Amino acid sequence: MHLFYQSEIIAGEATQHLTEDDSRHAVKTLRLRAGDAITVTDGHGNQYAAVIHETDLRRCAFRIKAVHTTLPRPFSIRICVAPTKNLDRIEWFVEKAVEVGIERISFFFGQHSERRVLKLERIEKIAISAMKQSLQSFLPKLDDAVPFGEMLKTIGDGQRFIAHLPPDRPPVNLAKRATEAGQYVVLIGPEGDFADTEIQQALVAGFQVVTLGPNRLRTETAALTACQVLNFINQ
Amino acid sequence: MHLFYQSEIIAGEATQHLTEDDSRHAVKTLRLRAGDAITVTDGHGNQYAAVIHETDLRRCAFRIKAVHTTLPRPFSIRICVAPTKNLDRIEWFVEKAVEVGIERISFFFGQHSERRVLKLERIEKIAISAMKQSLQSFLPKLDDAVPFGEMLKTIGDGQRFIAHLPPDRPPVNLAKRATEAGQYVVLIGPEGDFADTEIQQALVAGFQVVTLGPNRLRTETAALTACQVLNFINQ
C-alpha cells in the first residue's frame, strides 16, 4: 500500500493534489501512473482510497473513491521533552513514539538544557514519515520548543507526571500511578536533569513525581518508555 | 560516578587492571589519578568500589575496596531478532534494550533477511556502553547471527512467542499472553517478515503467535516494544 499525506483535503472537490514531496515520490520513485490506486491520509483520522488522476512531478492529481475514518483513541499521550544535545537522539524518539502511538509532543528548554535551538521542520518530516510507515491516519501535534515555564502554561486537564528520581522518597513507577483512558502529560528532563526550581514549579502545577523503571535512562529512552507504558496500560 | 567494565576480575588478587579502552578513557579523557575512586562492574552482577592504583594508558591498575552484588532478575528476556538492512537500526535497538533491561539478544538470518552479515564486536561495544550508561551490572549475552533453524535449536525452556500478524486469526497482544516472572523468548522477523515455513517451524517448536499493538512496527521498534512489554508486566 502506498500511503501519502495531504493535510489539506478540500471537501467536495473532485480532484485533489499531493504535496510536492509526495508528488515526486509517487511519480519519480514509485513510477505511479494515471489510474494507479493510492491511499492518502489527512493526518486527522481520515484515510482516502484514491486513484492517480494526472501525474505531475510537483502537483500530482488524484481523485478520491472512498473514505475510511478512524476515531481518536479513548486516551491521549502528550510527552513534553527537552531536546537532546545530539539531535539524532530526539529525532529517533519522535520516530519511535509516532510508530507506537502518541498524540502530542512538546519541546522545551530547561535550565540545564545544553541544546538551545530546535528546528521543528525536520522533526515534522520524521513524524509524517513514521505515521506513513506505521500506516496510521493521525499525525501527532508537535509544539515548538519554548522555555520550561512557558510550556507549563500550555498544559490542559489530565493526569500529570514528571519523570524524576527524588533523593528523599521511594520512587513510584508511572505504570502504577497512571490509570486507564486518561489524558496524560509526562515531562521528561534534559541530560542535565530538571533544575530544583523546575521540579517545584511542576509540583505546584499538580504534577506527580514518577520513575520509569529501575535503570537510569537517557532522555530519549525515558521519553519513549513513558509513551510505551501509557500505551500498554490502555491495551 | 565513573563506571568501568572488566569481565575478568581475578579473585584474591590485590591489584586488577582496566581494559585497554577503559584505561585510555580513565587516564586520557577523565584524567583520573592514583587515589581517585572508580566503580568497576564485571557484567555478572558485581559492582566493585575501587581506587586507581597506578595510571597507565593501556593497563590502568586499580584496587578493590568493596563489592556490591546484585542478584539476577526473577524473570529473563531473550529477544531473537533478524538484523535490519540499515545497521543503525539494530544497533539502536541493542542500546535501548540494554538500557531498559534485557538478558539475551540472539541474531538470526531469515529467508527474507536482506542483511546477511553482522559483526558482533561492534554490537558488544554498544551493549557495554549502554550497560555503563544505565549503571547496571549485568551485561546481556549476545549471540552471533545464525540461520533461523539453527537459532531455534538454541531455545531453552520458557514462554515462547513469535511476533506476527496472522491474516486469518484475531491478534492477541503479547501483554495479554505473557505471565509474570517468566523466562521469555520472543522472535522478531526481518523487514520482509518471516517466511511461512519459518512460522510453521516456530509453531511446531511451541511458539505462540502474538502482536505488539495496533500499529505496523519496524523490526527494531517491534523488538524494543516486546522487551518493554515484558519489563512492564514484571514491574
Coordinates of C-alpha atoms in Angstrom, one line a residue:
Chain A
M1 CA 0.0 0.0 0.0
H2 CA 1.3 3.4 -0.9
L3 CA 0.3 5.9 1.8
F4 CA 0.6 9.6 1.2
Y5 CA -0.1 12.6 3.4
Q6 CA -2.1 15.6 2.4
S7 CA -3.3 17.7 5.3
E8 CA -5.5 19.9 3.1
I9 CA -8.1 17.7 1.5
I10 CA -10.7 20.1 0.1
A11 CA -14.2 18.9 0.8
G12 CA -16.4 18.4 -2.3
E13 CA -13.6 18.9 -4.7
A14 CA -13.4 16.1 -7.4
T15 CA -9.6 16.5 -7.9
Q16 CA -7.1 16.9 -5.2
H17 CA -3.3 17.2 -5.3
L18 CA -0.4 15.5 -3.5
T19 CA 2.2 17.7 -1.8
E20 CA 5.4 18.5 -3.7
D21 CA 7.4 15.9 -1.8
D22 CA 4.8 13.2 -2.2
S23 CA 4.3 14.1 -5.9
R24 CA 8.0 13.5 -6.6
H25 CA 7.9 10.3 -4.6
A26 CA 4.8 9.0 -6.4
V27 CA 5.9 9.9 -9.9
K28 CA 9.7 9.6 -9.8
T29 CA 10.4 7.0 -7.2
L30 CA 7.4 4.7 -7.3
R31 CA 6.7 5.5 -11.0
L32 CA 3.0 5.5 -10.5
R33 CA 0.8 6.3 -13.5
A34 CA -2.7 7.6 -14.0
G35 CA -5.3 5.0 -12.8
D36 CA -2.9 3.6 -10.1
A37 CA -4.5 3.1 -6.7
I38 CA -3.1 5.1 -3.8
T39 CA -4.1 5.8 -0.2
V40 CA -4.0 9.3 1.2
T41 CA -4.3 10.3 4.8
D42 CA -5.1 13.8 6.1
G43 CA -3.4 13.2 9.4
H44 CA -6.8 13.9 11.1
G45 CA -8.1 10.3 11.1
N46 CA -9.2 10.0 7.5
Q47 CA -7.8 7.6 5.0
Y48 CA -8.8 8.1 1.4
A49 CA -8.8 5.3 -1.2
A50 CA -7.9 7.2 -4.3
V51 CA -6.5 6.9 -7.8
I52 CA -3.9 8.9 -9.6
H53 CA -5.6 11.2 -12.0
E54 CA -2.8 13.1 -13.6
T55 CA 0.9 12.6 -12.9
D56 CA 3.0 15.7 -12.3
L57 CA 6.4 15.9 -10.5
R58 CA 5.3 18.8 -8.4
R59 CA 1.5 18.6 -8.2
C60 CA 0.3 15.1 -8.8
A61 CA -3.5 15.0 -9.1
F62 CA -5.7 12.3 -7.5
R63 CA -9.4 11.5 -7.2
I64 CA -11.0 10.2 -4.0
K65 CA -13.1 7.0 -4.3
A66 CA -13.9 6.3 -0.7
V67 CA -13.0 7.5 2.8
H68 CA -12.3 5.5 5.9
T69 CA -12.5 7.5 9.2
T70 CA -10.8 6.3 12.4
L71 CA -11.9 7.8 15.7
P72 CA -9.3 9.2 18.0
R73 CA -8.1 6.8 20.7
P74 CA -10.0 6.9 24.0
F75 CA -6.9 8.2 25.7
S76 CA -4.2 10.6 24.7
I77 CA -0.5 10.9 25.4
R78 CA 1.4 14.1 25.4
I79 CA 5.1 14.0 26.1
C80 CA 7.0 17.2 26.9
V81 CA 10.7 16.7 26.5
A82 CA 13.9 18.7 26.4
P83 CA 15.7 18.2 23.1
T84 CA 18.9 16.2 23.5
K85 CA 22.3 17.7 22.8
N86 CA 22.7 15.1 20.0
L87 CA 19.8 15.7 17.5
D88 CA 19.7 12.1 16.3
R89 CA 18.5 11.0 19.7
I90 CA 15.5 13.2 19.9
E91 CA 14.7 12.5 16.2
W92 CA 14.8 8.8 17.0
F93 CA 12.4 9.4 19.9
V94 CA 9.9 11.1 17.6
E95 CA 10.1 8.3 15.0
K96 CA 9.6 5.6 17.6
A97 CA 6.9 7.4 19.6
V98 CA 4.9 8.0 16.4
E99 CA 5.2 4.4 15.5
V100 CA 3.9 3.1 18.8
G101 CA 1.3 5.8 19.2
I102 CA 1.4 9.4 20.6
E103 CA -1.0 12.4 20.4
R104 CA 1.3 15.3 21.1
I105 CA 5.0 16.1 21.5
S106 CA 6.0 19.4 23.1
F107 CA 9.6 20.5 23.3
F108 CA 11.0 22.7 26.0
F109 CA 14.4 24.2 27.0
G110 CA 15.2 23.6 30.7
Q111 CA 17.7 25.4 32.8
H112 CA 20.1 22.5 32.4
S113 CA 19.5 22.1 28.6
E114 CA 22.6 22.1 26.6
R115 CA 20.7 22.4 23.3
R116 CA 19.0 25.8 22.8
V117 CA 17.8 25.5 19.2
L118 CA 15.4 23.1 17.6
K119 CA 14.1 23.2 14.0
L120 CA 10.6 21.8 14.0
E121 CA 10.5 21.3 10.2
R122 CA 12.8 18.3 10.3
I123 CA 11.0 16.8 13.2
E124 CA 7.7 17.2 11.4
K125 CA 9.1 15.3 8.4
I126 CA 10.2 12.5 10.6
A127 CA 6.8 12.3 12.3
I128 CA 5.0 12.3 8.9
S129 CA 7.3 9.5 7.6
A130 CA 6.7 7.4 10.8
M131 CA 3.0 7.9 10.5
K132 CA 3.0 6.6 6.9
Q133 CA 5.4 3.8 7.8
S134 CA 3.2 2.5 10.6
L135 CA 0.0 3.0 8.4
Q136 CA -1.7 5.4 10.8
S137 CA -4.0 8.3 10.0
F138 CA -3.4 10.7 12.8
L139 CA -0.4 13.0 12.8
P140 CA 0.6 14.0 16.3
K141 CA 0.6 17.6 17.2
L142 CA 4.2 19.0 17.5
D143 CA 4.9 22.1 19.6
D144 CA 7.9 24.3 19.0
A145 CA 10.5 24.4 21.8
V146 CA 9.8 27.1 24.4
P147 CA 11.2 27.7 27.9
F148 CA 10.0 25.3 30.6
G149 CA 7.8 27.8 32.4
E150 CA 6.0 28.8 29.2
M151 CA 5.5 25.2 28.2
L152 CA 3.9 24.5 31.6
K153 CA 1.2 27.2 30.9
T154 CA 0.0 25.2 27.9
I155 CA -0.9 22.0 29.9
G156 CA -4.6 21.3 29.9
D157 CA -6.6 18.9 32.1
G158 CA -5.5 15.4 32.7
Q159 CA -3.1 13.1 34.5
R160 CA 0.2 15.0 35.0
F161 CA 3.5 13.3 35.7
I162 CA 7.1 14.4 35.9
A163 CA 9.8 11.7 35.5
H164 CA 12.4 12.3 38.2
L165 CA 14.1 10.3 40.9
P166 CA 13.7 12.2 44.1
P167 CA 16.6 11.5 46.5
D168 CA 14.4 11.5 49.6
R169 CA 11.3 9.5 48.6
P170 CA 10.8 5.9 47.4
P171 CA 10.1 6.0 43.7
V172 CA 6.7 5.2 42.3
N173 CA 6.5 3.8 38.8
L174 CA 4.4 5.6 36.1
A175 CA 2.8 2.3 35.4
K176 CA 1.3 2.2 38.9
R177 CA 0.2 5.8 39.0
A178 CA -1.4 6.3 35.6
T179 CA -5.0 5.0 35.3
E180 CA -6.7 3.8 32.1
A181 CA -8.3 6.1 29.5
G182 CA -6.6 9.2 30.7
Q183 CA -5.3 12.4 29.1
Y184 CA -1.7 12.0 30.1
V185 CA 1.1 14.6 30.2
V186 CA 4.6 13.5 31.1
L187 CA 7.5 15.8 31.5
I188 CA 11.0 14.4 30.6
G189 CA 14.0 16.5 31.6
P190 CA 17.2 17.2 29.7
E191 CA 20.5 15.3 30.0
G192 CA 21.4 17.5 33.0
D193 CA 18.0 16.7 34.6
F194 CA 15.4 19.3 35.8
A195 CA 16.6 22.2 38.0
D196 CA 15.1 22.1 41.5
T197 CA 13.0 25.2 40.8
E198 CA 11.5 23.5 37.7
I199 CA 10.5 20.5 39.8
Q200 CA 8.9 22.9 42.3
Q201 CA 7.0 24.6 39.5
A202 CA 5.8 21.3 38.3
L203 CA 4.7 20.1 41.7
V204 CA 2.8 23.4 42.2
A205 CA 1.1 22.8 38.8
G206 CA -0.1 19.4 40.1
F207 CA 2.4 17.1 38.5
Q208 CA 3.2 13.8 40.3
V209 CA 6.8 12.6 40.5
V210 CA 7.2 9.1 38.9
T211 CA 10.0 6.9 37.8
L212 CA 10.2 4.8 34.6
G213 CA 11.9 1.7 36.0
P214 CA 14.9 0.6 37.9
N215 CA 17.6 1.8 35.5
R216 CA 19.0 5.2 34.7
L217 CA 17.6 6.0 31.3
R218 CA 18.8 8.5 28.7
T219 CA 16.4 11.4 27.9
E220 CA 15.1 9.9 24.7
T221 CA 14.8 6.4 26.2
A222 CA 12.9 7.8 29.2
A223 CA 10.5 9.7 26.8
L224 CA 9.8 6.6 24.7
T225 CA 9.4 4.4 27.8
A226 CA 6.8 6.8 29.2
C227 CA 4.9 6.6 25.9
Q228 CA 5.1 2.8 25.8
V229 CA 3.9 2.5 29.4
L230 CA 0.9 4.6 28.8
N231 CA 0.1 2.7 25.6
F232 CA 0.4 -0.6 27.4
I233 CA -1.9 0.3 30.3
N234 CA -4.6 1.1 27.7
Q235 CA -4.2 -2.2 25.7
Chain B
M1 CA 30.1 8.0 39.2
H2 CA 32.7 6.6 36.7
L3 CA 31.6 3.1 35.8
F4 CA 34.1 0.8 34.1
Y5 CA 33.7 -2.7 32.8
Q6 CA 36.2 -5.6 33.4
S7 CA 34.8 -9.0 32.9
E8 CA 37.9 -10.7 34.2
I9 CA 38.2 -9.7 37.9
I10 CA 40.7 -12.1 39.4
A11 CA 39.6 -13.4 42.8
G12 CA 42.0 -12.7 45.6
E13 CA 44.3 -10.5 43.5
A14 CA 45.1 -7.2 45.3
T15 CA 45.7 -5.3 42.1
Q16 CA 43.5 -5.5 39.0
H17 CA 43.6 -3.8 35.6
L18 CA 41.2 -1.9 33.4
T19 CA 40.8 -3.0 29.8
E20 CA 42.8 -1.0 27.2
D21 CA 39.7 1.0 26.1
D22 CA 38.8 1.8 29.7
S23 CA 42.4 2.6 30.7
R24 CA 42.6 5.2 27.9
H25 CA 39.2 6.6 28.9
A26 CA 40.1 6.8 32.6
V27 CA 43.6 8.3 32.1
K28 CA 43.2 10.4 29.0
T29 CA 39.6 11.5 28.8
L30 CA 38.6 11.6 32.5
R31 CA 42.2 12.5 33.7
L32 CA 41.8 10.2 36.7
R33 CA 44.9 10.0 39.0
A34 CA 46.1 7.5 41.6
G35 CA 43.8 7.5 44.6
D36 CA 40.7 8.5 42.6
A37 CA 37.6 6.5 43.3
I38 CA 36.0 4.4 40.5
T39 CA 33.4 1.8 40.2
V40 CA 34.0 -1.3 38.1
T41 CA 31.4 -3.9 37.1
D42 CA 32.2 -7.4 35.8
G43 CA 28.9 -7.7 33.9
H44 CA 27.9 -10.6 36.0
G45 CA 26.1 -8.7 38.8
N46 CA 29.1 -7.4 40.8
Q47 CA 30.0 -3.8 41.2
Y48 CA 33.3 -3.1 42.8
A49 CA 34.1 0.1 44.6
A50 CA 37.8 0.7 43.8
V51 CA 40.5 3.3 43.6
I52 CA 43.0 3.9 40.9
H53 CA 46.3 2.4 41.9
E54 CA 48.6 3.3 39.0
T55 CA 47.7 5.2 35.9
D56 CA 48.7 3.7 32.6
L57 CA 47.2 4.5 29.2
R58 CA 46.9 0.8 28.3
R59 CA 46.7 -1.1 31.6
C60 CA 45.5 1.2 34.4
A61 CA 45.8 -0.6 37.7
F62 CA 43.1 -0.4 40.4
R63 CA 42.4 -1.9 43.8
I64 CA 39.1 -3.1 45.0
K65 CA 37.7 -1.8 48.3
A66 CA 34.3 -3.3 48.4
V67 CA 31.9 -5.4 46.3
H68 CA 28.2 -5.0 45.8
T69 CA 26.5 -8.0 44.3
T70 CA 23.1 -7.8 42.5
L71 CA 21.0 -10.9 42.0
P72 CA 19.7 -11.7 38.5
R73 CA 16.1 -10.5 38.0
P74 CA 13.3 -13.0 38.8
F75 CA 12.5 -13.1 35.1
S76 CA 14.6 -13.1 31.9
I77 CA 14.0 -11.7 28.5
R78 CA 15.6 -13.1 25.4
I79 CA 14.9 -11.4 22.1
C80 CA 15.8 -13.2 18.8
V81 CA 15.8 -10.7 16.0
A82 CA 16.8 -10.5 12.4
P83 CA 19.4 -7.8 11.8
T84 CA 18.0 -4.8 9.9
K85 CA 19.3 -3.8 6.5
N86 CA 20.3 -0.5 8.0
L87 CA 22.8 -1.3 10.8
D88 CA 22.0 1.8 12.8
R89 CA 18.5 0.5 13.4
I90 CA 19.6 -2.8 15.1
E91 CA 22.4 -1.0 17.0
W92 CA 19.9 1.4 18.3
F93 CA 17.7 -1.5 19.4
V94 CA 20.6 -3.0 21.3
E95 CA 21.4 0.3 23.1
K96 CA 17.8 0.8 24.1
A97 CA 17.1 -2.8 25.1
V98 CA 20.1 -2.8 27.4
E99 CA 19.1 0.4 28.9
V100 CA 15.6 -0.8 29.8
G101 CA 16.7 -4.3 30.7
I102 CA 17.3 -7.5 28.7
E103 CA 19.1 -10.8 29.4
R104 CA 20.0 -12.1 26.0
I105 CA 19.9 -10.9 22.4
S106 CA 20.2 -13.5 19.6
F107 CA 20.5 -12.6 16.0
F108 CA 19.3 -14.7 13.1
F109 CA 19.1 -14.6 9.3
G110 CA 15.6 -15.4 8.0
Q111 CA 14.7 -16.4 4.5
H112 CA 13.6 -12.8 3.8
S113 CA 16.5 -11.1 5.5
E114 CA 18.3 -8.6 3.3
R115 CA 21.3 -8.4 5.6
R116 CA 23.5 -11.5 5.7
V117 CA 26.5 -10.3 7.7
L118 CA 26.6 -9.0 11.2
K119 CA 29.8 -8.1 13.2
L120 CA 29.1 -8.9 16.8
E121 CA 32.2 -6.9 18.1
R122 CA 30.6 -3.5 17.4
I123 CA 27.3 -4.7 18.9
E124 CA 29.1 -5.8 22.0
K125 CA 30.7 -2.4 22.4
I126 CA 27.3 -0.7 22.2
A127 CA 25.9 -3.1 24.8
I128 CA 28.8 -2.5 27.2
S129 CA 28.4 1.3 26.8
A130 CA 24.6 1.1 27.4
M131 CA 25.2 -1.0 30.5
K132 CA 27.6 1.5 31.9
Q133 CA 25.4 4.5 30.9
S134 CA 22.4 3.0 32.7
L135 CA 24.5 2.0 35.7
Q136 CA 23.7 -1.7 35.5
S137 CA 26.0 -4.6 36.5
F138 CA 24.8 -7.3 34.2
L139 CA 25.9 -7.5 30.6
P140 CA 23.4 -9.3 28.4
K141 CA 24.5 -12.3 26.5
L142 CA 24.8 -11.6 22.8
D143 CA 24.6 -14.5 20.2
D144 CA 26.2 -14.3 16.8
A145 CA 23.8 -14.4 13.9
V146 CA 23.0 -17.9 12.5
P147 CA 20.2 -19.1 10.2
F148 CA 16.7 -19.2 11.7
G149 CA 16.5 -23.0 12.0
E150 CA 19.8 -23.2 13.9
M151 CA 18.8 -20.4 16.2
L152 CA 15.6 -22.3 17.0
K153 CA 17.6 -25.2 18.3
T154 CA 19.2 -23.0 21.0
I155 CA 15.9 -22.1 22.6
G156 CA 15.5 -23.5 26.2
D157 CA 12.5 -23.7 28.4
G158 CA 10.2 -20.8 28.9
Q159 CA 7.4 -18.8 27.4
R160 CA 7.8 -18.7 23.7
F161 CA 6.4 -16.0 21.4
I162 CA 6.6 -15.1 17.8
A163 CA 5.6 -11.6 16.7
H164 CA 3.5 -11.9 13.6
L165 CA 0.1 -10.7 12.3
P166 CA -1.7 -13.8 11.0
P167 CA -4.1 -12.9 8.3
D168 CA -6.8 -15.4 9.4
R169 CA -6.9 -15.0 13.2
P170 CA -7.7 -12.2 15.6
P171 CA -4.4 -10.9 17.0
V172 CA -3.5 -11.5 20.7
N173 CA -1.2 -9.0 22.3
L174 CA 2.0 -10.2 24.0
A175 CA 0.9 -8.2 27.1
K176 CA -2.1 -10.5 27.5
R177 CA -0.3 -13.7 26.8
A178 CA 2.9 -13.4 28.8
T179 CA 2.6 -14.1 32.5
E180 CA 4.8 -12.7 35.3
A181 CA 8.2 -14.0 36.3
G182 CA 8.7 -16.0 33.1
Q183 CA 11.8 -16.9 31.1
Y184 CA 10.6 -15.3 27.8
V185 CA 11.8 -15.8 24.3
V186 CA 10.4 -13.5 21.6
L187 CA 11.1 -13.9 17.8
I188 CA 11.1 -10.8 15.7
G189 CA 11.3 -11.1 11.9
P190 CA 13.2 -9.2 9.3
E191 CA 11.8 -6.3 7.3
G192 CA 10.4 -8.8 4.8
D193 CA 8.7 -10.7 7.7
F194 CA 9.0 -14.4 8.4
A195 CA 8.6 -16.9 5.6
D196 CA 5.6 -19.2 6.1
T197 CA 7.9 -22.2 6.6
E198 CA 9.6 -20.3 9.4
I199 CA 6.3 -19.6 11.1
Q200 CA 5.4 -23.3 10.8
Q201 CA 8.8 -24.3 12.3
A202 CA 8.2 -21.9 15.2
L203 CA 4.6 -23.2 15.8
V204 CA 5.9 -26.8 15.9
A205 CA 8.5 -25.6 18.4
G206 CA 5.7 -24.3 20.7
F207 CA 5.9 -20.6 19.9
Q208 CA 2.6 -18.7 20.3
V209 CA 1.8 -16.0 17.7
V210 CA 1.3 -12.6 19.3
T211 CA 1.1 -8.9 18.2
L212 CA 2.7 -5.9 19.8
G213 CA 0.0 -3.4 19.4
P214 CA -2.3 -1.9 16.7
N215 CA 0.3 -0.3 14.5
R216 CA 2.7 -1.8 12.0
L217 CA 6.1 -1.5 13.6
R218 CA 9.6 -1.6 12.1
T219 CA 11.7 -4.6 13.1
E220 CA 13.8 -2.7 15.7
T221 CA 10.7 -1.0 17.1
A222 CA 8.9 -4.3 17.4
A223 CA 12.0 -5.8 19.2
L224 CA 12.2 -3.0 21.7
T225 CA 8.4 -3.0 22.3
A226 CA 8.5 -6.7 23.1
C227 CA 11.3 -6.0 25.6
Q228 CA 9.4 -3.1 27.1
V229 CA 6.1 -5.1 27.5
L230 CA 7.9 -7.9 29.3
N231 CA 9.6 -5.5 31.6
F232 CA 6.3 -3.8 32.4
I233 CA 4.4 -6.9 33.3
N234 CA 7.1 -7.6 35.8
Q235 CA 7.1 -4.2 37.5

